[in-house]
């Protein structure tokens, strides 16, 4: 029997049906919801031959671990398509723009990072298999569908993966608050991989040493650092702005 997991929330469920309808085994909808948003979702499910199961709120609460599910959830095939980094890089028609997350463990941060990655046209998000949150229902809900559109690649050895990127002439840049170069002075429109560290800890020593360059985000106020997902959005926006310019 296939391994399954539950996702919840309108954005996550709708995106999964649109992107990978064949992986949605059942759609669960709160019997108390009859609004237009639910009707649109039911039409989408019907057009994609997704089985709909009416359930009560209490059951949905249990399926979602008492998280805010908005009255919808889905049981999906947990098996992910095998995504190798080479499969992504070999099909690009423009210089690579990647986001590497060194041990992000908060699912809300990972979801927000995926959302920014989707917004700014990032080709893939890379993270280690260990000491990282991985994709789960909370990540998919926060990502608002981006978990289905942005390739999320897990690797066993992050430092080795960074070196492999460098062998492909991809400039590896770490975000570090102590770096001499700031984001405004950083200019690079070629193939690029941004590397951001975990919440509170920043980049691990080996990761930092493997980077080609370190760049800091200028801080003009009293706050010393930014949330990792906010930092990701700032860095990715600047890279996309430079390319468009």
mmCIF file of C-alpha atoms in Angstrom:
data_model
loop_
_atom_site.group_PDB
_atom_site.id
_atom_site.type_symbol
_atom_site.label_atom_id
_atom_site.label_comp_id
_atom_site.label_asym_id
_atom_site.label_seq_id
_atom_site.Cartn_x
_atom_site.Cartn_y
_atom_site.Cartn_z
ATOM 1 C CA UNK A 1 0.000 0.000 0.000
ATOM 2 C CA UNK A 2 1.314 3.443 -0.945
ATOM 3 C CA UNK A 3 2.553 5.695 1.849
ATOM 4 C CA UNK A 4 0.229 8.666 2.259
ATOM 5 C CA UNK A 5 0.097 11.971 4.107
ATOM 6 C CA UNK A 6 -2.482 14.671 4.697
ATOM 7 C CA UNK A 7 -2.322 18.237 3.447
ATOM 8 C CA UNK A 8 -4.834 20.933 4.364
ATOM 9 C CA UNK A 9 -5.933 24.457 3.507
ATOM 10 C CA UNK A 10 -7.378 25.779 0.245
ATOM 11 C CA UNK A 11 -4.114 26.908 -1.361
ATOM 12 C CA UNK A 12 -2.224 23.689 -0.690
ATOM 13 C CA UNK A 13 -5.074 21.388 -1.710
ATOM 14 C CA UNK A 14 -6.033 23.372 -4.811
ATOM 15 C CA UNK A 15 -2.428 23.548 -6.003
ATOM 16 C CA UNK A 16 -1.951 19.807 -5.493
ATOM 17 C CA UNK A 17 -5.047 18.982 -7.556
ATOM 18 C CA UNK A 18 -4.024 21.370 -10.320
ATOM 19 C CA UNK A 19 -0.420 20.217 -10.462
ATOM 20 C CA UNK A 20 -0.606 16.519 -9.545
ATOM 21 C CA UNK A 21 -4.245 15.440 -9.487
ATOM 22 C CA UNK A 22 -3.268 11.801 -9.873
ATOM 23 C CA UNK A 23 -1.527 11.927 -6.474
ATOM 24 C CA UNK A 24 -4.675 13.069 -4.632
ATOM 25 C CA UNK A 25 -6.360 9.949 -3.263
ATOM 26 C CA UNK A 26 -9.264 11.627 -1.458
ATOM 27 C CA UNK A 27 -10.504 15.156 -0.843
ATOM 28 C CA UNK A 28 -12.180 15.822 2.523
ATOM 29 C CA UNK A 29 -14.582 18.752 2.787
ATOM 30 C CA UNK A 30 -16.404 20.046 5.869
ATOM 31 C CA UNK A 31 -20.125 19.384 5.488
ATOM 32 C CA UNK A 32 -20.862 22.806 7.013
ATOM 33 C CA UNK A 33 -19.125 24.689 4.213
ATOM 34 C CA UNK A 34 -21.273 25.484 1.172
ATOM 35 C CA UNK A 35 -19.712 28.773 0.083
ATOM 36 C CA UNK A 36 -18.458 29.621 -3.444
ATOM 37 C CA UNK A 37 -14.857 28.771 -2.565
ATOM 38 C CA UNK A 38 -15.830 25.223 -1.639
ATOM 39 C CA UNK A 39 -18.022 24.894 -4.721
ATOM 40 C CA UNK A 40 -15.110 25.906 -6.950
ATOM 41 C CA UNK A 41 -12.891 23.353 -5.260
ATOM 42 C CA UNK A 42 -15.506 20.624 -5.716
ATOM 43 C CA UNK A 43 -15.790 21.470 -9.421
ATOM 44 C CA UNK A 44 -12.014 21.237 -9.742
ATOM 45 C CA UNK A 45 -12.021 17.874 -7.985
ATOM 46 C CA UNK A 46 -14.804 16.563 -10.199
ATOM 47 C CA UNK A 47 -13.058 17.640 -13.393
ATOM 48 C CA UNK A 48 -9.930 15.806 -12.249
ATOM 49 C CA UNK A 49 -11.744 12.670 -11.045
ATOM 50 C CA UNK A 50 -10.771 13.212 -7.415
ATOM 51 C CA UNK A 51 -12.941 11.360 -4.898
ATOM 52 C CA UNK A 52 -14.690 13.728 -2.449
ATOM 53 C CA UNK A 53 -15.520 12.645 1.116
ATOM 54 C CA UNK A 54 -17.840 14.886 3.200
ATOM 55 C CA UNK A 55 -16.698 14.943 6.847
ATOM 56 C CA UNK A 56 -17.458 16.865 10.000
ATOM 57 C CA UNK A 57 -15.236 19.552 11.521
ATOM 58 C CA UNK A 58 -14.042 17.305 14.341
ATOM 59 C CA UNK A 59 -12.630 14.750 11.942
ATOM 60 C CA UNK A 60 -10.867 17.449 9.947
ATOM 61 C CA UNK A 61 -9.394 18.833 13.162
ATOM 62 C CA UNK A 62 -7.920 15.426 13.899
ATOM 63 C CA UNK A 63 -6.567 14.953 10.377
ATOM 64 C CA UNK A 64 -4.897 18.369 10.433
ATOM 65 C CA UNK A 65 -3.552 18.007 13.963
ATOM 66 C CA UNK A 66 -5.862 20.842 15.087
ATOM 67 C CA UNK A 67 -4.164 23.231 12.665
ATOM 68 C CA UNK A 68 -6.270 25.795 10.780
ATOM 69 C CA UNK A 69 -7.494 23.674 7.866
ATOM 70 C CA UNK A 70 -10.205 26.031 6.472
ATOM 71 C CA UNK A 71 -12.581 23.105 6.151
ATOM 72 C CA UNK A 72 -10.630 21.177 3.522
ATOM 73 C CA UNK A 73 -7.964 18.498 3.562
ATOM 74 C CA UNK A 74 -6.659 15.846 1.195
ATOM 75 C CA UNK A 75 -4.955 12.493 1.529
ATOM 76 C CA UNK A 76 -2.152 12.344 -1.015
ATOM 77 C CA UNK A 77 0.467 9.907 -2.168
ATOM 78 C CA UNK A 78 3.546 10.717 -0.083
ATOM 79 C CA UNK A 79 5.932 9.428 -2.718
ATOM 80 C CA UNK A 80 7.662 12.368 -4.350
ATOM 81 C CA UNK A 81 8.879 12.348 -7.894
ATOM 82 C CA UNK A 82 12.606 11.778 -7.847
ATOM 83 C CA UNK A 83 14.153 15.152 -8.415
ATOM 84 C CA UNK A 84 17.877 15.239 -8.971
ATOM 85 C CA UNK A 85 19.668 18.540 -9.198
ATOM 86 C CA UNK A 86 21.034 17.624 -12.620
ATOM 87 C CA UNK A 87 17.490 17.106 -13.900
ATOM 88 C CA UNK A 88 16.732 20.733 -13.059
ATOM 89 C CA UNK A 89 19.989 22.293 -14.203
ATOM 90 C CA UNK A 90 20.164 20.414 -17.497
ATOM 91 C CA UNK A 91 16.818 21.805 -18.661
ATOM 92 C CA UNK A 92 17.387 25.502 -17.899
ATOM 93 C CA UNK A 93 17.278 28.077 -20.679
ATOM 94 C CA UNK A 94 18.703 30.878 -18.516
ATOM 95 C CA UNK A 95 21.477 31.082 -15.891
ATOM 96 C CA UNK A 96 20.534 29.101 -12.803
ATOM 97 C CA UNK A 97 19.066 30.937 -9.818
ATOM 98 C CA UNK A 98 18.876 28.667 -6.773
ATOM 99 C CA UNK A 99 18.090 28.897 -3.068
ATOM 100 C CA UNK A 100 20.006 26.674 -0.659
ATOM 101 C CA UNK A 101 18.734 26.369 2.921
ATOM 102 C CA UNK A 102 21.268 25.146 5.456
ATOM 103 C CA UNK A 103 19.192 23.408 8.109
ATOM 104 C CA UNK A 104 15.949 25.399 8.288
ATOM 105 C CA UNK A 105 13.787 23.567 10.832
ATOM 106 C CA UNK A 106 10.709 25.787 11.191
ATOM 107 C CA UNK A 107 7.974 24.674 8.752
ATOM 108 C CA UNK A 108 6.568 28.197 8.569
ATOM 109 C CA UNK A 109 9.955 29.511 7.463
ATOM 110 C CA UNK A 110 10.368 26.795 4.850
ATOM 111 C CA UNK A 111 6.874 27.425 3.516
ATOM 112 C CA UNK A 112 7.548 31.156 3.280
ATOM 113 C CA UNK A 113 10.886 30.519 1.549
ATOM 114 C CA UNK A 114 9.157 28.335 -1.051
ATOM 115 C CA UNK A 115 6.574 31.048 -1.605
ATOM 116 C CA UNK A 116 9.306 33.636 -2.240
ATOM 117 C CA UNK A 117 11.153 31.185 -4.479
ATOM 118 C CA UNK A 118 8.054 30.797 -6.612
ATOM 119 C CA UNK A 119 7.444 34.555 -6.724
ATOM 120 C CA UNK A 120 10.946 35.369 -7.969
ATOM 121 C CA UNK A 121 11.361 32.520 -10.438
ATOM 122 C CA UNK A 122 13.839 30.408 -8.495
ATOM 123 C CA UNK A 123 14.647 27.198 -10.332
ATOM 124 C CA UNK A 124 15.001 24.981 -7.254
ATOM 125 C CA UNK A 125 15.277 25.018 -3.484
ATOM 126 C CA UNK A 126 17.967 22.734 -2.060
ATOM 127 C CA UNK A 127 18.181 21.503 1.531
ATOM 128 C CA UNK A 128 19.932 18.741 3.488
ATOM 129 C CA UNK A 129 17.971 15.608 4.368
ATOM 130 C CA UNK A 130 19.100 15.799 7.995
ATOM 131 C CA UNK A 131 18.608 18.678 10.441
ATOM 132 C CA UNK A 132 15.909 20.220 8.253
ATOM 133 C CA UNK A 133 12.129 20.235 8.460
ATOM 134 C CA UNK A 134 11.291 18.765 5.046
ATOM 135 C CA UNK A 135 7.924 19.061 3.330
ATOM 136 C CA UNK A 136 4.890 18.518 5.540
ATOM 137 C CA UNK A 137 1.296 19.728 5.751
ATOM 138 C CA UNK A 138 2.224 22.969 7.519
ATOM 139 C CA UNK A 139 4.913 23.776 4.953
ATOM 140 C CA UNK A 140 2.510 23.177 2.068
ATOM 141 C CA UNK A 141 -0.193 25.340 3.634
ATOM 142 C CA UNK A 142 2.170 28.256 4.320
ATOM 143 C CA UNK A 143 3.680 27.923 0.834
ATOM 144 C CA UNK A 144 0.243 28.618 -0.712
ATOM 145 C CA UNK A 145 0.846 26.233 -3.599
ATOM 146 C CA UNK A 146 4.545 26.948 -4.122
ATOM 147 C CA UNK A 147 5.463 23.509 -2.762
ATOM 148 C CA UNK A 148 3.894 22.100 -5.933
ATOM 149 C CA UNK A 149 5.601 24.475 -8.378
ATOM 150 C CA UNK A 150 9.148 24.874 -7.058
ATOM 151 C CA UNK A 151 11.379 21.776 -7.139
ATOM 152 C CA UNK A 152 12.452 20.959 -3.584
ATOM 153 C CA UNK A 153 15.603 18.861 -3.652
ATOM 154 C CA UNK A 154 17.083 17.190 -0.594
ATOM 155 C CA UNK A 155 20.738 16.144 -0.538
ATOM 156 C CA UNK A 156 22.783 14.004 1.830
ATOM 157 C CA UNK A 157 25.891 16.201 1.832
ATOM 158 C CA UNK A 158 25.300 19.932 1.441
ATOM 159 C CA UNK A 159 28.958 20.970 1.168
ATOM 160 C CA UNK A 160 29.544 18.436 -1.603
ATOM 161 C CA UNK A 161 26.456 19.693 -3.425
ATOM 162 C CA UNK A 162 27.755 23.268 -3.232
ATOM 163 C CA UNK A 163 31.042 22.131 -4.753
ATOM 164 C CA UNK A 164 29.129 20.410 -7.537
ATOM 165 C CA UNK A 165 27.331 23.669 -8.235
ATOM 166 C CA UNK A 166 30.672 25.456 -8.408
ATOM 167 C CA UNK A 167 31.899 22.870 -10.919
ATOM 168 C CA UNK A 168 28.961 23.931 -13.079
ATOM 169 C CA UNK A 169 30.149 27.565 -12.854
ATOM 170 C CA UNK A 170 27.362 28.540 -10.467
ATOM 171 C CA UNK A 171 28.501 31.267 -8.068
ATOM 172 C CA UNK A 172 27.708 30.205 -4.496
ATOM 173 C CA UNK A 173 26.897 33.154 -2.222
ATOM 174 C CA UNK A 174 26.192 32.876 1.482
ATOM 175 C CA UNK A 175 24.140 35.414 3.407
ATOM 176 C CA UNK A 176 26.087 36.359 6.527
ATOM 177 C CA UNK A 177 25.629 39.342 8.839
ATOM 178 C CA UNK A 178 29.403 39.726 9.300
ATOM 179 C CA UNK A 179 30.293 39.824 5.579
ATOM 180 C CA UNK A 180 32.238 42.804 4.259
ATOM 181 C CA UNK A 181 30.231 43.090 1.022
ATOM 182 C CA UNK A 182 26.665 44.290 1.408
ATOM 183 C CA UNK A 183 23.725 43.443 -0.824
ATOM 184 C CA UNK A 184 23.722 46.869 -2.475
ATOM 185 C CA UNK A 185 27.325 46.456 -3.553
ATOM 186 C CA UNK A 186 26.894 42.881 -4.748
ATOM 187 C CA UNK A 187 26.585 42.580 -8.522
ATOM 188 C CA UNK A 188 26.088 39.220 -10.178
ATOM 189 C CA UNK A 189 23.706 38.388 -13.011
ATOM 190 C CA UNK A 190 25.172 35.007 -13.938
ATOM 191 C CA UNK A 191 24.343 31.588 -12.536
ATOM 192 C CA UNK A 192 23.883 31.992 -8.804
ATOM 193 C CA UNK A 193 22.992 30.012 -5.684
ATOM 194 C CA UNK A 194 22.012 31.882 -2.535
ATOM 195 C CA UNK A 195 22.808 30.001 0.692
ATOM 196 C CA UNK A 196 20.957 30.913 3.885
ATOM 197 C CA UNK A 197 21.426 29.416 7.322
ATOM 198 C CA UNK A 198 19.112 28.106 9.998
ATOM 199 C CA UNK A 199 17.078 30.206 12.400
ATOM 200 C CA UNK A 200 19.332 31.754 15.029
ATOM 201 C CA UNK A 201 22.436 29.799 14.015
ATOM 202 C CA UNK A 202 23.176 31.065 10.540
ATOM 203 C CA UNK A 203 25.441 29.175 8.178
ATOM 204 C CA UNK A 204 27.373 26.211 9.500
ATOM 205 C CA UNK A 205 31.146 26.622 9.399
ATOM 206 C CA UNK A 206 31.750 24.145 6.555
ATOM 207 C CA UNK A 207 28.933 25.634 4.522
ATOM 208 C CA UNK A 208 30.325 29.119 5.025
ATOM 209 C CA UNK A 209 33.821 28.037 4.038
ATOM 210 C CA UNK A 210 32.529 26.403 0.854
ATOM 211 C CA UNK A 211 30.815 29.562 -0.411
ATOM 212 C CA UNK A 212 32.543 31.620 -3.111
ATOM 213 C CA UNK A 213 31.460 34.838 -1.422
ATOM 214 C CA UNK A 214 29.611 36.100 1.635
ATOM 215 C CA UNK A 215 27.154 39.000 1.471
ATOM 216 C CA UNK A 216 25.269 40.804 4.226
ATOM 217 C CA UNK A 217 21.904 42.534 4.144
ATOM 218 C CA UNK A 218 22.329 46.149 5.329
ATOM 219 C CA UNK A 219 20.388 46.767 8.541
ATOM 220 C CA UNK A 220 19.465 50.406 9.179
ATOM 221 C CA UNK A 221 17.363 50.018 12.303
ATOM 222 C CA UNK A 222 17.906 48.574 15.757
ATOM 223 C CA UNK A 223 17.088 44.966 14.839
ATOM 224 C CA UNK A 224 20.273 42.975 14.318
ATOM 225 C CA UNK A 225 18.953 40.237 12.036
ATOM 226 C CA UNK A 226 16.012 39.132 9.916
ATOM 227 C CA UNK A 227 13.971 35.971 9.879
ATOM 228 C CA UNK A 228 15.464 33.477 7.390
ATOM 229 C CA UNK A 229 12.389 33.608 5.156
ATOM 230 C CA UNK A 230 12.478 37.414 5.087
ATOM 231 C CA UNK A 231 16.201 37.324 4.285
ATOM 232 C CA UNK A 232 15.515 34.878 1.470
ATOM 233 C CA UNK A 233 12.882 37.169 0.004
ATOM 234 C CA UNK A 234 15.225 40.174 0.128
ATOM 235 C CA UNK A 235 18.147 38.338 -1.502
ATOM 236 C CA UNK A 236 16.067 36.639 -4.184
ATOM 237 C CA UNK A 237 14.299 39.880 -5.069
ATOM 238 C CA UNK A 238 17.624 41.682 -5.513
ATOM 239 C CA UNK A 239 18.965 38.928 -7.771
ATOM 240 C CA UNK A 240 15.848 38.964 -9.932
ATOM 241 C CA UNK A 241 15.910 42.781 -10.046
ATOM 242 C CA UNK A 242 19.495 42.761 -11.282
ATOM 243 C CA UNK A 243 18.642 40.264 -14.002
ATOM 244 C CA UNK A 244 15.669 42.267 -15.179
ATOM 245 C CA UNK A 245 17.758 45.433 -15.149
#
